[in-house]
Amino acid sequence: MVSGNTLAEIAALIGDVARANILSALMDGRALTASELAWHSGVSPQTTSGHLAKLSEANLITMSPQGRHRYYKLATPEVAQAIEALMSVASFGPRRHRPVGPKDEALRNARTCYDHLAGRLGIALADTLTARNHIVLSESAGALTDEGRRFLCDFGIDLEAGRGRHNRALCRTCLDWSERRPHLAGRLGAALCTRMFELGWVERIKDSRALAVTAAGKSGLKQTFGIEEQSANLGD
Amino acid sequence: MVSGNTLAEIAALIGDVARANILSALMDGRALTASELAWHSGVSPQTTSGHLAKLSEANLITMSPQGRHRYYKLATPEVAQAIEALMSVASFGPRRHRPVGPKDEALRNARTCYDHLAGRLGIALADTLTARNHIVLSESAGALTDEGRRFLCDFGIDLEAGRGRHNRALCRTCLDWSERRPHLAGRLGAALCTRMFELGWVERIKDSRALAVTAAGKSGLKQTFGIEEQSANLGD
DNA sequence: GGAACGCTTCGGCCGCGACCGAAGCGTTGT
DNA sequence: ACAACGCTTCGGTCGCGGCCGAAGCGTTCC
C-alpha cells in the first residue's frame, strides 16, 4: 500500500510477459475487463487477477467496477509514456525479420497510441500542421502557434480539456514505432483524436488498436487538412 | 545475439535491483569500469559481470576495453530516456518520506542527468532561455528560436555536435525528478552541459552525479544568463 | 618471471514468484 | 431461489534466475 516504487520495482512489474501483454493491450487508452485482459495476457484468469492486483498496487493501472465486470485502464499518461519509451528501446537492435501481415498493415496505416493518433495518419497530421505553421515541431518537441490555436479552436477542439491534476503537457511528440518519426501526443494529440472520433472520421477496427478511416473521414481530412489518401496511403 | 528484445525482456532487464543500480549509475552519461559498477550494484564482481553481459547482449549498454579495465556506458540516449520515464513513474504515488540529507541537497541543487544539466541549475537555465525568447518551451516540448541559435553560437556551442547516426533531437525536455518541472535535454542540453564543463563553471562532486558551481561559474552564470545565486539557490 | 590486479566463466545453492486447480464471493438474469 | 457468470483468494508445485566461491585468462607493474 505504501508502495515503495523504486525504478527496479516498476521495471520488474513490466518485465513479466503476461503483465507486459496486459499493459500493451491497455496502451490504446481504453478500459478493458479482467477477462479480456486474461485473454490478452495468455495466462489463466486467476493468474491474471494476481497480475492486475500487483499493477494496481503500484499505481500503474486503475480499476473501476461496473456491474459484475471490473474495468482496468492505465493510471496516467506517464505510464503510457514509459512503456512507449521501453518499446522504442526494444525495437532497436538488429532489425529482426518482422513479417508484415494484413493486420499489421492496418496498424501501420492508422492506430491509436494510448489516447492519440499514430501510424501514417498520425504522421500526416503532424506534417500538415507543421507545414501550415500551426505547430512548431523541433524534432521530438513541439509548440502550438497562435494561428494553430485558432485553427484548432475552429475545428472544435477544446485545448483546455484534460488539463487534470497532473497538468499534462499540451503538445508533446511521441516516436512512431512503425514510421520511426514523431507524431502528436499530449493534450493536443488526445483532443485531435477525440474530435476525429466525434466527427465519425475514424472508427476502431474490432479487436485491434488499428483504425479505419471512414468515407466522411477521407473527405474531411482532404478538405480540412489537405491530406490526400495517397499521401498517407489511407485506404490501403 | 539476435536479441529478441521484446518489451518484457527489456523491462525485466531493468527490473532487477542490481541491474537497476548499474543503469542508474550510468545515467550521468559517463563510462564506468566493471569494478565501479560492481560497487554501485551492491553485489559481487562475478555477479555484476553476469549482469553487464546481459545488458550488453540486449544493447542497453556498450563496452570498450581499455588496458585491463573495461568501460561500460549506456548504449543510446533512448535508453536513458526510457529509464528516465520509468523513474518518473516510480516517483509517483503517495510521496513517501524521503529524508533529505546534505548529499541529497547537493543533488537537488545541480547534477547531471545522462548528459545534460538538471536540478535547480538546469531549471534556472531553461527558465532564463525561455524568458529571453531564445527557446520556446511548450510544457514538455521545446524549439530553438533564431535569436536563441545566435546566442548559443556566441556562447561557443556547436549545435551540430552530436548529430550522430540516430539523428538525435536538438531540443528535448526532460522532467526533473527533484523539481518536477522540465529542464533542457537533447543535443542542446548536452552541448550546454559540455560547454559549462569546458569553461570550468561546474565540477563534478566526487562519487556523485551532483555538481558544484565554481566561483567562475557563479559570475559567468550571472553575467551571461542573469542567473543569481539565490534564484537557483546555488551555493546552498 | 612472478605477483598483483581486473574481469570473466563455471558450478552449485537457494529463494522468489509465476502458474494452475479448486473453492469462495458478489452480481446478473430468469 | 437457483444457476450462470465474472472475478478473486488460497494452496501447492516447479522452474527460472540471482547469488557467491573457486578457478581461469589477460594485462600491468616491478
Short mmCIF file of N, CA, C and O (backbone and C1' of nucleotides) in Angstrom, two decimals, chain B residues 32-38 45 66-72, chain C residues 4-8, chain D residues 23-28:
data_model
loop_
_atom_site.label_atom_id
_atom_site.label_comp_id
_atom_site.label_asym_id
_atom_site.label_seq_id
_atom_site.Cartn_x
_atom_site.Cartn_y
_atom_site.Cartn_z
N LEU B 32 31.82 3.83 -16.92
CA LEU B 32 32.41 3.35 -15.68
C LEU B 32 32.98 1.96 -15.86
O LEU B 32 32.55 1.21 -16.74
N THR B 33 33.95 1.60 -15.02
CA THR B 33 34.55 0.27 -15.13
C THR B 33 33.65 -0.75 -14.44
O THR B 33 32.77 -0.40 -13.65
N ALA B 34 33.91 -2.00 -14.73
CA ALA B 34 33.12 -3.08 -14.15
C ALA B 34 33.21 -3.04 -12.63
O ALA B 34 32.21 -3.27 -11.93
N SER B 35 34.38 -2.74 -12.11
CA SER B 35 34.54 -2.71 -10.65
C SER B 35 33.69 -1.61 -10.02
O SER B 35 33.02 -1.83 -9.02
N GLU B 36 33.75 -0.44 -10.63
CA GLU B 36 32.96 0.66 -10.10
C GLU B 36 31.48 0.29 -10.11
O GLU B 36 30.75 0.56 -9.15
N LEU B 37 31.07 -0.34 -11.19
CA LEU B 37 29.67 -0.71 -11.30
C LEU B 37 29.32 -1.79 -10.29
O LEU B 37 28.20 -1.83 -9.77
N ALA B 38 30.28 -2.67 -10.01
CA ALA B 38 30.04 -3.71 -9.00
C ALA B 38 29.78 -3.03 -7.67
O ALA B 38 28.90 -3.42 -6.91
N PRO B 45 31.58 -8.84 -7.75
CA PRO B 45 32.07 -8.60 -9.11
C PRO B 45 31.66 -9.69 -10.09
O PRO B 45 31.31 -9.38 -11.23
N GLN B 66 39.92 -1.05 -22.21
CA GLN B 66 40.97 -0.05 -22.13
C GLN B 66 41.98 -0.55 -21.11
O GLN B 66 41.73 -0.45 -19.91
N GLY B 67 43.08 -1.09 -21.61
CA GLY B 67 44.03 -1.69 -20.69
C GLY B 67 43.39 -2.88 -20.03
O GLY B 67 42.71 -3.67 -20.66
N ARG B 68 43.56 -2.96 -18.74
CA ARG B 68 42.92 -4.09 -18.06
C ARG B 68 41.55 -3.72 -17.52
O ARG B 68 40.94 -4.48 -16.79
N HIS B 69 41.10 -2.53 -17.88
CA HIS B 69 39.76 -2.12 -17.47
C HIS B 69 38.79 -2.32 -18.61
O HIS B 69 39.18 -2.38 -19.78
N ARG B 70 37.53 -2.43 -18.25
CA ARG B 70 36.50 -2.43 -19.27
C ARG B 70 35.50 -1.35 -18.90
O ARG B 70 34.89 -1.40 -17.83
N TYR B 71 35.33 -0.40 -19.79
CA TYR B 71 34.43 0.70 -19.52
C TYR B 71 33.06 0.45 -20.13
O TYR B 71 32.95 0.10 -21.30
N TYR B 72 32.04 0.63 -19.30
CA TYR B 72 30.67 0.44 -19.76
C TYR B 72 29.94 1.77 -19.74
O TYR B 72 30.13 2.58 -18.84
P DA C 4 51.25 -10.84 -4.42
"O5'" DA C 4 50.43 -9.61 -5.00
"C5'" DA C 4 51.12 -8.40 -5.31
"C4'" DA C 4 50.26 -7.56 -6.24
"C3'" DA C 4 48.76 -7.56 -5.85
"O3'" DA C 4 48.30 -6.22 -5.83
"C1'" DA C 4 49.03 -8.15 -8.13
P DC C 5 46.82 -5.92 -5.40
"O5'" DC C 5 46.08 -5.75 -6.80
"C5'" DC C 5 46.68 -4.94 -7.81
"C4'" DC C 5 45.90 -5.08 -9.10
"C3'" DC C 5 44.37 -5.09 -8.92
"O3'" DC C 5 43.83 -4.02 -9.67
"C1'" DC C 5 45.08 -6.77 -10.43
P DG C 6 42.30 -3.64 -9.45
"O5'" DG C 6 41.63 -4.17 -10.79
"C5'" DG C 6 42.08 -3.67 -12.03
"C4'" DG C 6 41.28 -4.31 -13.13
"C3'" DG C 6 39.78 -4.40 -12.84
"O3'" DG C 6 39.06 -3.97 -13.99
"C1'" DG C 6 40.66 -6.57 -13.31
P DC C 7 37.49 -3.87 -13.90
"O5'" DC C 7 37.06 -5.28 -14.48
"C5'" DC C 7 37.48 -5.63 -15.79
"C4'" DC C 7 37.22 -7.09 -16.04
"C3'" DC C 7 35.78 -7.54 -15.83
"O3'" DC C 7 35.14 -7.66 -17.10
"C1'" DC C 7 37.40 -9.17 -15.12
P DT C 8 33.69 -8.30 -17.20
"O5'" DT C 8 33.97 -9.85 -17.35
"C5'" DT C 8 34.80 -10.31 -18.41
"C4'" DT C 8 34.95 -11.80 -18.35
"C3'" DT C 8 33.64 -12.59 -18.38
"O3'" DT C 8 33.68 -13.52 -19.46
"C1'" DT C 8 35.02 -13.33 -16.59
P DA D 23 39.90 -23.53 -6.23
"O5'" DA D 23 39.95 -23.28 -7.81
"C5'" DA D 23 38.94 -23.86 -8.63
"C4'" DA D 23 38.99 -23.23 -10.02
"C3'" DA D 23 40.40 -23.02 -10.58
"O3'" DA D 23 40.43 -23.45 -11.92
"C1'" DA D 23 39.19 -21.02 -10.72
P DG D 24 41.81 -23.56 -12.72
"O5'" DG D 24 41.59 -22.55 -13.94
"C5'" DG D 24 40.41 -22.66 -14.75
"C4'" DG D 24 40.35 -21.49 -15.70
"C3'" DG D 24 41.69 -21.14 -16.37
"O3'" DG D 24 41.49 -20.87 -17.74
"C1'" DG D 24 40.83 -19.24 -15.26
P DC D 25 42.75 -20.84 -18.72
"O5'" DC D 25 42.70 -19.36 -19.28
"C5'" DC D 25 41.45 -18.80 -19.70
"C4'" DC D 25 41.62 -17.31 -19.89
"C3'" DC D 25 42.97 -16.89 -20.48
"O3'" DC D 25 42.76 -15.99 -21.54
"C1'" DC D 25 42.52 -15.66 -18.53
P DG D 26 43.96 -15.73 -22.58
"O5'" DG D 26 44.26 -14.19 -22.37
"C5'" DG D 26 43.24 -13.24 -22.66
"C4'" DG D 26 43.53 -11.94 -21.94
"C3'" DG D 26 44.88 -11.30 -22.30
"O3'" DG D 26 44.65 -9.97 -22.73
"C1'" DG D 26 44.59 -11.42 -19.94
P DT D 27 45.88 -9.12 -23.29
"O5'" DT D 27 46.19 -8.12 -22.09
"C5'" DT D 27 45.12 -7.35 -21.55
"C4'" DT D 27 45.62 -6.57 -20.35
"C3'" DT D 27 46.94 -5.81 -20.59
"O3'" DT D 27 46.73 -4.45 -20.28
"C1'" DT D 27 47.01 -7.05 -18.56
P DT D 28 47.93 -3.39 -20.49
"O5'" DT D 28 48.54 -3.23 -19.04
"C5'" DT D 28 47.66 -2.91 -17.96
"C4'" DT D 28 48.44 -2.87 -16.67
"C3'" DT D 28 49.76 -2.09 -16.74
"O3'" DT D 28 49.85 -1.21 -15.64
"C1'" DT D 28 50.13 -4.25 -15.84
#
